[in-house]
Tab-separated table of N, CA and C in Angstrom:
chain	number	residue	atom	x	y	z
G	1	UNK	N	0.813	-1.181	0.000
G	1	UNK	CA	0.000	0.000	0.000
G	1	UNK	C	0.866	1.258	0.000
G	2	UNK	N	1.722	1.309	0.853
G	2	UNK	CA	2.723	2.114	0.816
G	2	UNK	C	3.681	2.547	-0.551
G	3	UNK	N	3.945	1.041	-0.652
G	3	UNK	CA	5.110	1.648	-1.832
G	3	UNK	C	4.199	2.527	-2.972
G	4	UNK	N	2.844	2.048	-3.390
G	4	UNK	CA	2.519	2.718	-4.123
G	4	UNK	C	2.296	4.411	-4.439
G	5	UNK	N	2.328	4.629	-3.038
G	5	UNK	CA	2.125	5.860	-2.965
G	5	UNK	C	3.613	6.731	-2.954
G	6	UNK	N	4.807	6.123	-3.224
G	6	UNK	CA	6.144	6.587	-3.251
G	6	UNK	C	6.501	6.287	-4.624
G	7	UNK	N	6.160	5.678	-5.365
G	7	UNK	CA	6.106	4.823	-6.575
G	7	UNK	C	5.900	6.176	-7.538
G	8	UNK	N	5.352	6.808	-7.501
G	8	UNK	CA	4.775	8.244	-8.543
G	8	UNK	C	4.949	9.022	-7.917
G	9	UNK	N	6.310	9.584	-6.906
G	9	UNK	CA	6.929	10.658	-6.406
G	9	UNK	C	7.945	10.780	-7.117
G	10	UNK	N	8.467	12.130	-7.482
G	10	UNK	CA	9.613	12.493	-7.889
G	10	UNK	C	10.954	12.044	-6.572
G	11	UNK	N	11.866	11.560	-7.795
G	11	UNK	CA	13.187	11.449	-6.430
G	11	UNK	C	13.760	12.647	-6.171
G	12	UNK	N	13.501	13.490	-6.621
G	12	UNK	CA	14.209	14.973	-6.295
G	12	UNK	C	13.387	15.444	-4.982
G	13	UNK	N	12.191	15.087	-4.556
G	13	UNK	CA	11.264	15.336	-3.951
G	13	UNK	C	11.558	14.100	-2.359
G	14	UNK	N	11.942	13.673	-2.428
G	14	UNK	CA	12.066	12.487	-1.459
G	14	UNK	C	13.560	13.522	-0.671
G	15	UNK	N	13.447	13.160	0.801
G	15	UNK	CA	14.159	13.155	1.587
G	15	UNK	C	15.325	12.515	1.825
G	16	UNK	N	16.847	13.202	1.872
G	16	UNK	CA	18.004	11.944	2.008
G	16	UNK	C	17.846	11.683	3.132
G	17	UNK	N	17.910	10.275	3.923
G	17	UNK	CA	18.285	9.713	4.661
G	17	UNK	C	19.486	9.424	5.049
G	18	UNK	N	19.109	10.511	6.956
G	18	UNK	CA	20.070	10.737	7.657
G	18	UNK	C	21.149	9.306	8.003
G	19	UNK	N	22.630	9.339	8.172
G	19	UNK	CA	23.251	8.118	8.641
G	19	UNK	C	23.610	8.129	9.799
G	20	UNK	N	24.205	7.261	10.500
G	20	UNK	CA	24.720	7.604	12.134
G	20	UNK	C	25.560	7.954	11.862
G	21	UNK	N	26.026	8.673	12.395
G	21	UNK	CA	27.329	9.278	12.479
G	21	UNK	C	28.767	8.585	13.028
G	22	UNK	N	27.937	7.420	13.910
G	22	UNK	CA	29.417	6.714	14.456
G	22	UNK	C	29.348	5.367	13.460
G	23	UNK	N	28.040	4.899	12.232
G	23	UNK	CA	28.614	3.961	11.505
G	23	UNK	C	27.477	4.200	10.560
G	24	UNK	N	29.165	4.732	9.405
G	24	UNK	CA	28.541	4.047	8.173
G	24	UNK	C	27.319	3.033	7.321
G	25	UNK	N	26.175	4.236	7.024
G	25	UNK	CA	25.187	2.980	6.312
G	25	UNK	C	24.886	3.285	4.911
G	26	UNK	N	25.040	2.576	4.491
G	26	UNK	CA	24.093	2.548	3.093
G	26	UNK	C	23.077	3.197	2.770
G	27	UNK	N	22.772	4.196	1.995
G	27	UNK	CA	21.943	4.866	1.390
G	27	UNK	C	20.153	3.922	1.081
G	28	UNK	N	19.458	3.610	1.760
G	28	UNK	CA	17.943	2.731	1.155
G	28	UNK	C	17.549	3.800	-0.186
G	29	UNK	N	17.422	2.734	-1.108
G	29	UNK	CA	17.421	3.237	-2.098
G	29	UNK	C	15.740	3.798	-2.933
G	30	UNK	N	14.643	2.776	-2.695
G	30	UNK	CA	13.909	2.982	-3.309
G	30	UNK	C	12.483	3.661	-1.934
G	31	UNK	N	12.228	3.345	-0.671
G	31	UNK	CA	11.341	3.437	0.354
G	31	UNK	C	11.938	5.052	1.076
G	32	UNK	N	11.194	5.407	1.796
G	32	UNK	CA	11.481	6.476	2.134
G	32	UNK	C	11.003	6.134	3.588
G	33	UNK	N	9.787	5.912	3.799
G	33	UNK	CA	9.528	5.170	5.378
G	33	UNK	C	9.518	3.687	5.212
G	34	UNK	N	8.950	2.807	4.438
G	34	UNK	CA	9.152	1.593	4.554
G	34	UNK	C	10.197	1.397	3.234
G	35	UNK	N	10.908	-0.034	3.529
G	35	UNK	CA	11.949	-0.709	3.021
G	35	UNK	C	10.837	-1.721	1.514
G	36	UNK	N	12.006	-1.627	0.842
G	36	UNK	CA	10.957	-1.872	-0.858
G	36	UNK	C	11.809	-3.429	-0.662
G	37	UNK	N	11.557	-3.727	-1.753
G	37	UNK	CA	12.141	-5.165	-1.472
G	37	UNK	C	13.663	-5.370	-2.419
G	38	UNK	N	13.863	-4.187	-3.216
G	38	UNK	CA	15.132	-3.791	-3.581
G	38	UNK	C	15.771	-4.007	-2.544
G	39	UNK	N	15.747	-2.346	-1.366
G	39	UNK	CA	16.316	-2.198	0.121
G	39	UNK	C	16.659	-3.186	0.779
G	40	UNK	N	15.989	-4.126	0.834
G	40	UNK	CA	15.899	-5.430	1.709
G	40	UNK	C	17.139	-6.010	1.127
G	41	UNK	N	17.032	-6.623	-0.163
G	41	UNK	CA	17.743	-7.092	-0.869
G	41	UNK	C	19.214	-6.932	-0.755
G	42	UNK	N	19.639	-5.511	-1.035
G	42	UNK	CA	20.788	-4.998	-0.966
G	42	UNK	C	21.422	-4.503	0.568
G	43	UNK	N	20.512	-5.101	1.434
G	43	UNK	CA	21.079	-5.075	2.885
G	43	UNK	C	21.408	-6.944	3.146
G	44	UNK	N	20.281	-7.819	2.601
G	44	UNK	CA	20.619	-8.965	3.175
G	44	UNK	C	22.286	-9.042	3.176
G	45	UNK	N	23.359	-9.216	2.353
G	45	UNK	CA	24.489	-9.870	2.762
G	45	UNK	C	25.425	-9.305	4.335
G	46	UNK	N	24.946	-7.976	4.259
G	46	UNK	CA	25.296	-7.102	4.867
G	46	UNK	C	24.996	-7.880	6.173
G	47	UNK	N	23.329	-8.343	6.615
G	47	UNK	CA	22.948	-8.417	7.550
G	47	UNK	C	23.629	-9.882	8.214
G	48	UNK	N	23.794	-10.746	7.132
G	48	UNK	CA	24.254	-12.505	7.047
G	48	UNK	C	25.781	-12.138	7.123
G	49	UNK	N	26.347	-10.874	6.879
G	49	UNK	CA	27.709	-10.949	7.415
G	49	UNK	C	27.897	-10.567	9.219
G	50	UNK	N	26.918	-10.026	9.109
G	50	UNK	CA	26.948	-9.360	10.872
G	50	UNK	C	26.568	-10.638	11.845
G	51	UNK	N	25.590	-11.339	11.208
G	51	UNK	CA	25.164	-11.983	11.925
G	51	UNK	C	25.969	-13.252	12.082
G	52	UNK	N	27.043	-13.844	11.075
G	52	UNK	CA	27.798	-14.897	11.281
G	52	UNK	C	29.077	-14.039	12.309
G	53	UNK	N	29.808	-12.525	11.990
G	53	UNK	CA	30.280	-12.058	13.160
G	53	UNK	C	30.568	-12.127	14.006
G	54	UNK	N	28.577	-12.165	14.690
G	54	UNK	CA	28.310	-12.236	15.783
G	54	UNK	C	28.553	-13.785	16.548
G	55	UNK	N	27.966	-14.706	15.893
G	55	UNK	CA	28.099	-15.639	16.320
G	55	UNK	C	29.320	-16.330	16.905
G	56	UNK	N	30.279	-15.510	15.473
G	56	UNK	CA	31.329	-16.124	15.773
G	56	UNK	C	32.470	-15.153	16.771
G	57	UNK	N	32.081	-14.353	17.057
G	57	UNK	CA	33.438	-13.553	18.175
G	57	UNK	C	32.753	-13.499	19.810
G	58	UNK	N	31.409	-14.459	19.851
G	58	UNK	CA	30.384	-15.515	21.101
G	58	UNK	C	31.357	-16.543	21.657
G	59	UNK	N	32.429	-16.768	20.213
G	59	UNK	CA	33.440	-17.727	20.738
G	59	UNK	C	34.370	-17.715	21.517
G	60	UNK	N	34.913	-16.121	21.498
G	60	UNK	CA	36.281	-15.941	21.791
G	60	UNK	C	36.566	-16.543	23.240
G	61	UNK	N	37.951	-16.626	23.474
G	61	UNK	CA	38.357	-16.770	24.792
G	61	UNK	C	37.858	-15.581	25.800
G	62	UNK	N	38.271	-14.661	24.944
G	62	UNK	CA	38.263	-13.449	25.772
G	62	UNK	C	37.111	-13.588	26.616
G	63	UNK	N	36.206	-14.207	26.300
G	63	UNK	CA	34.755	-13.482	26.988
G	63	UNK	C	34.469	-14.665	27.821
G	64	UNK	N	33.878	-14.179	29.664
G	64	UNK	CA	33.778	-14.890	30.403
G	64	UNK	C	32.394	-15.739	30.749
G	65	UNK	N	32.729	-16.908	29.705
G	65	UNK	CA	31.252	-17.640	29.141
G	65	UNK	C	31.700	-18.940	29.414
G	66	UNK	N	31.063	-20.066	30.210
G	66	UNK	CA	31.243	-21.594	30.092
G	66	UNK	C	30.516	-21.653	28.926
G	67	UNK	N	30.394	-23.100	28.529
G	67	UNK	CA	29.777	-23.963	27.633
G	67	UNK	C	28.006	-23.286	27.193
G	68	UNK	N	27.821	-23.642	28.213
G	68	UNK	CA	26.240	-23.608	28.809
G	68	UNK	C	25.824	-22.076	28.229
G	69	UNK	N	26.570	-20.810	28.961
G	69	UNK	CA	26.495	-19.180	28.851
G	69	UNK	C	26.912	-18.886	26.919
G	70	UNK	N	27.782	-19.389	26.540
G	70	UNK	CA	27.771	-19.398	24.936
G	70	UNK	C	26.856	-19.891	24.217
G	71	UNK	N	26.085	-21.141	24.714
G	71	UNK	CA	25.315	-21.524	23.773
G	71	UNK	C	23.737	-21.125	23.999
G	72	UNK	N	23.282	-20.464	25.273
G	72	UNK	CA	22.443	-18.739	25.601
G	72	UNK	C	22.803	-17.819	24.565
G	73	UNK	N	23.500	-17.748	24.980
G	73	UNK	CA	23.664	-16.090	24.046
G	73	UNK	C	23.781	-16.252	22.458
G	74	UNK	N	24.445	-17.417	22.145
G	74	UNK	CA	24.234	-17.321	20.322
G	74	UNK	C	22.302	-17.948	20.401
G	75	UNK	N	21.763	-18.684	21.142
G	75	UNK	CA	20.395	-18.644	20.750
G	75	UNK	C	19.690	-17.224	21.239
G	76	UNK	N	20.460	-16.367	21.985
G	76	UNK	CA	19.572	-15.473	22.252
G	76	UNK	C	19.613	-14.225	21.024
G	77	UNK	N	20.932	-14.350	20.156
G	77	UNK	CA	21.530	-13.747	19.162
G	77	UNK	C	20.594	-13.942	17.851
G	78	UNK	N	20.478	-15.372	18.326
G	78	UNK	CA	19.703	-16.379	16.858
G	78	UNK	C	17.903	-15.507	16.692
G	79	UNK	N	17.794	-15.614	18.037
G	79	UNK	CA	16.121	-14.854	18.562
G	79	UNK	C	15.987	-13.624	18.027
G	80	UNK	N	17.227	-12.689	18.041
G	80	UNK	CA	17.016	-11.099	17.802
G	80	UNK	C	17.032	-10.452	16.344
G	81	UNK	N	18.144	-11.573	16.041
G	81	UNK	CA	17.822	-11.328	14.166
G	81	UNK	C	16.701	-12.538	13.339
G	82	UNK	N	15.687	-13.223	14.401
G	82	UNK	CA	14.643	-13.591	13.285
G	82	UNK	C	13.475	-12.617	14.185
G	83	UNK	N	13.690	-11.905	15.159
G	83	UNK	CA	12.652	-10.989	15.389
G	83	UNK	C	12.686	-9.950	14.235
G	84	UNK	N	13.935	-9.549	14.267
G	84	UNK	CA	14.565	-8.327	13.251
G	84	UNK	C	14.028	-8.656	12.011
G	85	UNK	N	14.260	-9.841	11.188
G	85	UNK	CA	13.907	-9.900	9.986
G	85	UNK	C	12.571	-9.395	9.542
G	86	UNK	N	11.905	-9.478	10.451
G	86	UNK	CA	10.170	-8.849	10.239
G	86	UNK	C	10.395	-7.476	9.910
G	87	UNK	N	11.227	-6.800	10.534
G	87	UNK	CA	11.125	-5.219	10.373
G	87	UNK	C	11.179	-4.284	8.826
G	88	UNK	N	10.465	-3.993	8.744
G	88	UNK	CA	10.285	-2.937	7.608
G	88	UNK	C	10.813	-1.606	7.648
G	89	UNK	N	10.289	-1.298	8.784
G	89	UNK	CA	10.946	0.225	8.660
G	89	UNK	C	12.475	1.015	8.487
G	90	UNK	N	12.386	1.441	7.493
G	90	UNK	CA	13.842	1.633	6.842
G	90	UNK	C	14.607	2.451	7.946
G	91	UNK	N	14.164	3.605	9.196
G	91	UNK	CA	14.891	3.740	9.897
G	91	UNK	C	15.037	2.866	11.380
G	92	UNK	N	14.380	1.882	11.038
G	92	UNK	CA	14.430	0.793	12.222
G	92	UNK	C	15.530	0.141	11.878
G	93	UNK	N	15.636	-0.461	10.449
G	93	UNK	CA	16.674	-1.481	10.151
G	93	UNK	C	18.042	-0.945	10.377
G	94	UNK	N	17.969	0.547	9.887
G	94	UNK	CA	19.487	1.459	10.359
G	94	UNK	C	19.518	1.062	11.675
G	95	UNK	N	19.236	1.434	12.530
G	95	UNK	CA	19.398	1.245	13.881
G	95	UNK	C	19.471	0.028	14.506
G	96	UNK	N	18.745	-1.027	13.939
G	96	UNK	CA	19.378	-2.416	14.439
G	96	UNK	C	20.289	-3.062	14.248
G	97	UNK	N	21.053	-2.328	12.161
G	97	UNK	CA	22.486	-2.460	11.762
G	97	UNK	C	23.715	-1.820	12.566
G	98	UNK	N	22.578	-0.832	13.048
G	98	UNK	CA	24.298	0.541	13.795
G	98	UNK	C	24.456	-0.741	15.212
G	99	UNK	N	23.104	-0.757	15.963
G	99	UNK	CA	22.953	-1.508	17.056
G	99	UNK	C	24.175	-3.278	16.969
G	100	UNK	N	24.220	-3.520	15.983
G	100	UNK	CA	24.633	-5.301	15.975
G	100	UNK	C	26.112	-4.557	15.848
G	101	UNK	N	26.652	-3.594	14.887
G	101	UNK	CA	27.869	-3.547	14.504
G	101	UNK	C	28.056	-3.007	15.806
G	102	UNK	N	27.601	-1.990	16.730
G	102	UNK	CA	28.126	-1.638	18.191
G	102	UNK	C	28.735	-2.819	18.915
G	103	UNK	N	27.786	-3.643	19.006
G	103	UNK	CA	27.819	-4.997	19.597
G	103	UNK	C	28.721	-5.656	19.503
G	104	UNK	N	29.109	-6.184	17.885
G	104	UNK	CA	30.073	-6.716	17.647
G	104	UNK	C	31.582	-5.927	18.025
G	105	UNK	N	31.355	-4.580	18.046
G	105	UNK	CA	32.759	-3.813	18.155
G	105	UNK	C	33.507	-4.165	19.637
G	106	UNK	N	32.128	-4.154	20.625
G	106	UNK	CA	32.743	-4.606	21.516
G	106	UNK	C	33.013	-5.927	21.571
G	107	UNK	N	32.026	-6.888	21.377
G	107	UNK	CA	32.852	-8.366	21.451
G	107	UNK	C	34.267	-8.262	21.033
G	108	UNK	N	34.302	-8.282	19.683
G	108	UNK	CA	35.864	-8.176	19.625
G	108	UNK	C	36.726	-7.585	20.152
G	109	UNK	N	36.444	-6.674	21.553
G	109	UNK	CA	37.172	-5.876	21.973
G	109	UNK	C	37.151	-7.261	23.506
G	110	UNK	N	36.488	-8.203	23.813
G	110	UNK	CA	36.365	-8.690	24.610
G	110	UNK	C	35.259	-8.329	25.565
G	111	UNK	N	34.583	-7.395	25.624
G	111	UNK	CA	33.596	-7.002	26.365
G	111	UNK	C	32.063	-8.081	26.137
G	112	UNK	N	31.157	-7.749	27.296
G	112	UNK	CA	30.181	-7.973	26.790
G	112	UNK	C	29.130	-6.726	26.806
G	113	UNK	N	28.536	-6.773	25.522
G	113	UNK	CA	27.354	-5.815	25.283
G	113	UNK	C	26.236	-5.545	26.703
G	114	UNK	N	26.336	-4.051	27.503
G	114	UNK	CA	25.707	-3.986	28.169
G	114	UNK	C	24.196	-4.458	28.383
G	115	UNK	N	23.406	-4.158	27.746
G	115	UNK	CA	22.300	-3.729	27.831
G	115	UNK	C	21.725	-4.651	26.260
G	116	UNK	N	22.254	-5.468	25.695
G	116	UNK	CA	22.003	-6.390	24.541
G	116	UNK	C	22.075	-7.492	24.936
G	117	UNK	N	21.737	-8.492	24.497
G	117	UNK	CA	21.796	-9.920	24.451
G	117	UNK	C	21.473	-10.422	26.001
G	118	UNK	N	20.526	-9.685	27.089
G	118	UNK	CA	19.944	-9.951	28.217
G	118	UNK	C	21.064	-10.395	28.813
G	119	UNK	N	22.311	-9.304	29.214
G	119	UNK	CA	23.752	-9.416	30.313
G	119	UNK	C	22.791	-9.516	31.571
């Protein structure tokens, strides 16, 4: 319903979409409030790279996890990006991309994400 009504707008007329400032995003190309299925498209690898990332720096030594506490948190990881996948809204998906790459910045730093993945 939406797209149609963006569908017979001029692009000169459409709004650029703001980026975060602390990470780099990709321009959504065709939606202006909701995500077209182009958008989607040209974020999936993006999202399947974050999300193997994630999984995988769940591993490190660094982080103070038995057996049991690693294999929580990659299902609780697993939970947040098939909630995520539902999301449409093109400035939601920014923010859950800025949100995972935060995340990951710290894992690899050895930390764990405050206030993410239910610490």
């Amino acid at each position: 319903m939406y797209e149609k009504l963006y569908q017979n707008s001029k692009p000169s007329s459409r709004l650029p979409i703001q980026s975060n400032p602390i990470v780099t995003t990709r321009k959504m190309a065709k939606g202006l409030i909701w995500a077209s299925a182009e958008d989607l498209a040209r974020n999936r690898g993006r999202v399947l790279s974050l999300y193997r990332q994630i999984l995988r720096s769940l591993n490190s030594p660094d982080l103070p996890f038995n057996f049991a506490a690693r294999l929580a948190k990659k299902a609780e990881a697993r939970a947040i990006f098939v909630v995520a996948a539902e999301e449409r809204s093109v400035h939601n998906i920014e923010d859950l991309i800025g949100t995972g790459e935060y995340a990951l910045s710290l894992l690899k730093k050895g930390q764990i994400p405050k206030y993410s993945l239910s610490s």
